[in-house]
C-alpha positions as a printed Julia matrix, in Angstrom:
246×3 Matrix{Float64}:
   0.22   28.58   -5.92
  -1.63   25.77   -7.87
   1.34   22.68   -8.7
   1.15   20.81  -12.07
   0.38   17.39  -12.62
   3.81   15.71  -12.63
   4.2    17.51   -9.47
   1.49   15.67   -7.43
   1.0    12.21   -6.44
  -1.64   10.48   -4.47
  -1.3     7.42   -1.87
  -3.03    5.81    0.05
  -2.39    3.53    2.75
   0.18    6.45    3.94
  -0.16    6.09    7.37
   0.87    2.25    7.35
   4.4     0.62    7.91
   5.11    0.84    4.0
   3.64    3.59    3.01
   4.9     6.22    5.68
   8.47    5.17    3.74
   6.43    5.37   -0.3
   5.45    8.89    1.02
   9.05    9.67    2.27
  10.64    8.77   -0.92
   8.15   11.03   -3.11
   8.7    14.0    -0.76
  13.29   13.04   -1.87
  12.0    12.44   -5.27
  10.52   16.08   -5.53
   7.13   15.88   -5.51
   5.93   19.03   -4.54
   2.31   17.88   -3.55
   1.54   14.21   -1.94
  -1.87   13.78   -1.3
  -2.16   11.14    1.58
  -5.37    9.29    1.69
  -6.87    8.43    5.52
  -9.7     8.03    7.56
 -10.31    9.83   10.84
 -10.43    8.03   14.31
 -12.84    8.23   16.85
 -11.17   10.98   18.53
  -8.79   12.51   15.68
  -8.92   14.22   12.08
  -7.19   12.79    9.99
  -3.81   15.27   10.5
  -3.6    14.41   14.07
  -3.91   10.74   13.33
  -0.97   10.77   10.53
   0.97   13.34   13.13
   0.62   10.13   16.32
   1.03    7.5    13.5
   4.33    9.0    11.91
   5.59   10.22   15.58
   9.09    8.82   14.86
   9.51   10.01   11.26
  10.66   14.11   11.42
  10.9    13.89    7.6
   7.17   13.64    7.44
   5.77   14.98   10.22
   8.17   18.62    9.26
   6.18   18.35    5.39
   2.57   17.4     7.53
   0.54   20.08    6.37
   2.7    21.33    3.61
   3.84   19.37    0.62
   2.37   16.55    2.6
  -1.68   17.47    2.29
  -4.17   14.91    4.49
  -7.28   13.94    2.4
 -10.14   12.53    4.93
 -11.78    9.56    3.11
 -11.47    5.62    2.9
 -10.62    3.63   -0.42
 -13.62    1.33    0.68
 -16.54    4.26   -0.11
 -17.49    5.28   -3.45
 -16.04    8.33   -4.47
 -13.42    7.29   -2.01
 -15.54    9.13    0.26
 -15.23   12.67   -0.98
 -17.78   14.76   -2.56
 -17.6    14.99   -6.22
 -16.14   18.3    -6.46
 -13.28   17.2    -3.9
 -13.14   14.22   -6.02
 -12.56   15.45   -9.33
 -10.33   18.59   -8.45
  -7.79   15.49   -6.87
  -8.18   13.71  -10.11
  -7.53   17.02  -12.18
  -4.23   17.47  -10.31
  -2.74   14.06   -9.7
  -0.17   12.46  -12.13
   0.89    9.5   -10.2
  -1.24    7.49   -7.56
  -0.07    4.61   -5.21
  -2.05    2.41   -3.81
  -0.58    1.05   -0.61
  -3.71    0.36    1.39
  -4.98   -3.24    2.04
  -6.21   -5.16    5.15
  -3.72   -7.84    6.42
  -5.21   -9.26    9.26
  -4.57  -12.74    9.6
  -8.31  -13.46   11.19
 -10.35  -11.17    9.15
 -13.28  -12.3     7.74
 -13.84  -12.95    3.66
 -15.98  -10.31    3.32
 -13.95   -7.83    5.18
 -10.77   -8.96    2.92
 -13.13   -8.57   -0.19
 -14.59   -4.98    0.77
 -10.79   -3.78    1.45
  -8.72   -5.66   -1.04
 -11.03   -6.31   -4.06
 -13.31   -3.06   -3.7
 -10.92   -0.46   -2.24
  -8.88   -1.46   -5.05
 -11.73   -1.34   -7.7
 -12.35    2.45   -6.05
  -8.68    3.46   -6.36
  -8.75    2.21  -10.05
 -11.4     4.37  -10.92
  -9.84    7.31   -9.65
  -7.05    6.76  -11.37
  -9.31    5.88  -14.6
 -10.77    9.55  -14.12
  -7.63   10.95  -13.41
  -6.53    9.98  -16.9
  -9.85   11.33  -18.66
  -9.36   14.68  -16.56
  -5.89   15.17  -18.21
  -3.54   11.95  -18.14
  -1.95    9.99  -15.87
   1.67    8.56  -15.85
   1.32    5.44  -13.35
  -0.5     3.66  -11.03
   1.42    1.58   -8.64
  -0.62   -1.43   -7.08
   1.06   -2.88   -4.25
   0.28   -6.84   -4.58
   2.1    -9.03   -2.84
   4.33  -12.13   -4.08
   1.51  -14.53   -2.38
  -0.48  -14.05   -4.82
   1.27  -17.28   -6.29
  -1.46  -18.9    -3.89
  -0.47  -22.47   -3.59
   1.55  -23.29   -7.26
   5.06  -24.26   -6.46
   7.98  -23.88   -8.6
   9.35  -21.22  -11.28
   6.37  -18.91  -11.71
   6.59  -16.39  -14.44
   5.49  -12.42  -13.77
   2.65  -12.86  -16.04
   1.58  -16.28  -15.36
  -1.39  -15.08  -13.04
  -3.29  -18.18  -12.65
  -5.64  -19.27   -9.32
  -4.71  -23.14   -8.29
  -5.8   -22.49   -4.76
  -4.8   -20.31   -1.78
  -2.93  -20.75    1.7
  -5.59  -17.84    2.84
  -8.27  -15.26    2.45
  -5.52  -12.64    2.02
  -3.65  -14.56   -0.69
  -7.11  -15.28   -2.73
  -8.26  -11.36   -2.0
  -4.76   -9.59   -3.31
  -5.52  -12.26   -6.3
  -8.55  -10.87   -6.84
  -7.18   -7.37   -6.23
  -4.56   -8.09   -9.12
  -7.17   -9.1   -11.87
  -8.89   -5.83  -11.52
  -5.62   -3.72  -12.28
  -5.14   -5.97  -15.33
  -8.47   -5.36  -16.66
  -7.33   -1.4   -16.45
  -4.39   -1.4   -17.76
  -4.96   -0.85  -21.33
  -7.0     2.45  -20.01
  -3.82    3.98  -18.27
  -0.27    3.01  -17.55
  -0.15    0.93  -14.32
   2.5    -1.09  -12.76
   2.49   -3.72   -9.84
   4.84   -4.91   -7.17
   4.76   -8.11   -4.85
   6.74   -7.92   -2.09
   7.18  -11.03    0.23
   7.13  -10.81    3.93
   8.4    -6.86    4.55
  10.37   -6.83    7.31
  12.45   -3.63    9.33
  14.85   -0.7     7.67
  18.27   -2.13    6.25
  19.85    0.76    8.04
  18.07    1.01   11.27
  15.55   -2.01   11.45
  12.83    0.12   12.5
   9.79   -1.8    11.83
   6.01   -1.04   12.77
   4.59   -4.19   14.63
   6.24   -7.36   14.92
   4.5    -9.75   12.68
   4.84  -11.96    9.83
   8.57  -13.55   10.56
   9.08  -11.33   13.89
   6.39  -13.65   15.5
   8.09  -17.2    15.08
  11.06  -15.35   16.08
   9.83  -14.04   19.38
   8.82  -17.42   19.85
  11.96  -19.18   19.08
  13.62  -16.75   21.27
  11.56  -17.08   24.58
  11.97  -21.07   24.37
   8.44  -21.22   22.75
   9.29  -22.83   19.55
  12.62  -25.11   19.71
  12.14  -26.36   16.21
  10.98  -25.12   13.02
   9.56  -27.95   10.85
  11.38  -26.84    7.52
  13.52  -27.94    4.83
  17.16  -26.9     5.31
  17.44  -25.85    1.81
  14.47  -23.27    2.63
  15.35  -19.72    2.28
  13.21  -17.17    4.1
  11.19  -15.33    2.02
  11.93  -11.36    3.44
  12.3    -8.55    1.79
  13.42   -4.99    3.7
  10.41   -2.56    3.66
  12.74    0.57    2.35
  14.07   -1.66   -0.32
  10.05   -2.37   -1.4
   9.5     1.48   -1.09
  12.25    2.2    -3.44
């Protein structure tokens, strides 16, 4: 039985720390349909590699193959890598899309940040861009991230997007990211978070691989790092990944 638009969404980046819990909380919200964009591995489809990546999450792995349906492409191809038809029955269907997806690798190169960031984000806009010719969309969610601030200091307004330098490649590519989904969003309603550094579950602290603050931590804690070279009056800038998902 076909479901309507406002029961489908579309996300990619669903296999990854935040976007396992984005899926989660669209399957509670009652989305009868979540489309989960991936790419294959070497040795798995794409349902096997969601099954090992969500292996501790029942919630999704009971809806895997249900009202949780794998799509087999990659946000960095044209077309998203599906074949037109594939492509445009998705974009018939889908009323929401979120766009989780992004590389985040500290020693990536520019050009790998830019074909992931900047182009995979370009590629998810113009799904969502033929989504709303193919019958109207109600929002795209870009995750951004609050680094996108680069280098300014201060009290920095939501809409004061401005480029005064960045502390990295990933800060300058989600920047570049950002002014794409502006130049879209007089075509369809969109909306855009920036989260800081996500860290683990408020209830459990589950989290998916100890970066970001974990890593000073672990250092701190096996006698690696006995002082932090920081202002007192700093306040670590953490925010809980189910809190972001919400």
């Amino acid at each position: 039985m076909a479901t309507t638009r406002r029961e489908s969404a579309f996300v990619s980046g669903g296999g990854g720390f935040l976007g396992s819990y984005v899926v989660e909380d669209l399957l509670e919200a009652g989305f009868q349909r979540i489309y989960v964009l991936a790419r294959r591995s070497a040795s798995h489809d794409v349902h096997e590699r969601l099954q090992a990546l969500w292996w501790r999450r029942p919630a999704l792995l009971n809806e895997l193959g249900q009202r949780i349906v794998p799509v087999e492409g990659d946000i960095t191809r044209e077309l998203l890598g599906l074949d037109q038809e594939k492509y445009q029955e998705l974009a018939n269907e889908v009323s929401h899309i979120v766009h989780t997806a992004a590389e985040i690798g500290v020693n990536e190169t520019a050009e790998r940040f830019g074909v992931v960031n900047v182009d995979g984000t370009l590629n998810m806009l113009l799904f969502a861009d033929a989504a709303q010719k193919s019958g109207g969309l109600e929002r795209f969610v870009h995750v951004s991230t609050a680094y996108v601030a680069g280098t300014r200091s201060g009290y920095i307004r939501e809409d004061e997007l401005t480029a005064p330098g960045f502390n990295s490649l990933y800060e300058q590519s989600k920047y570049g990211a950002e002014l794409l989904v502006h130049d879209f969003a007089e075509s369809f309603p969109v909306a855009i978070v920036r989260p800081a550094q996500i860290v683990g579950d408020t209830k459990t602290g589950f989290v998916a691989t100890f970066n970001t603050l974990y890593y000073p931590m672990k250092l701190y804690l096996k006698g690696q790092l006995p002082v932090a070279p920081v202002s007192a009056e700093q306040r670590l800038n953490m925010v809980p990944v189910d809190y972001v998902a919400d």
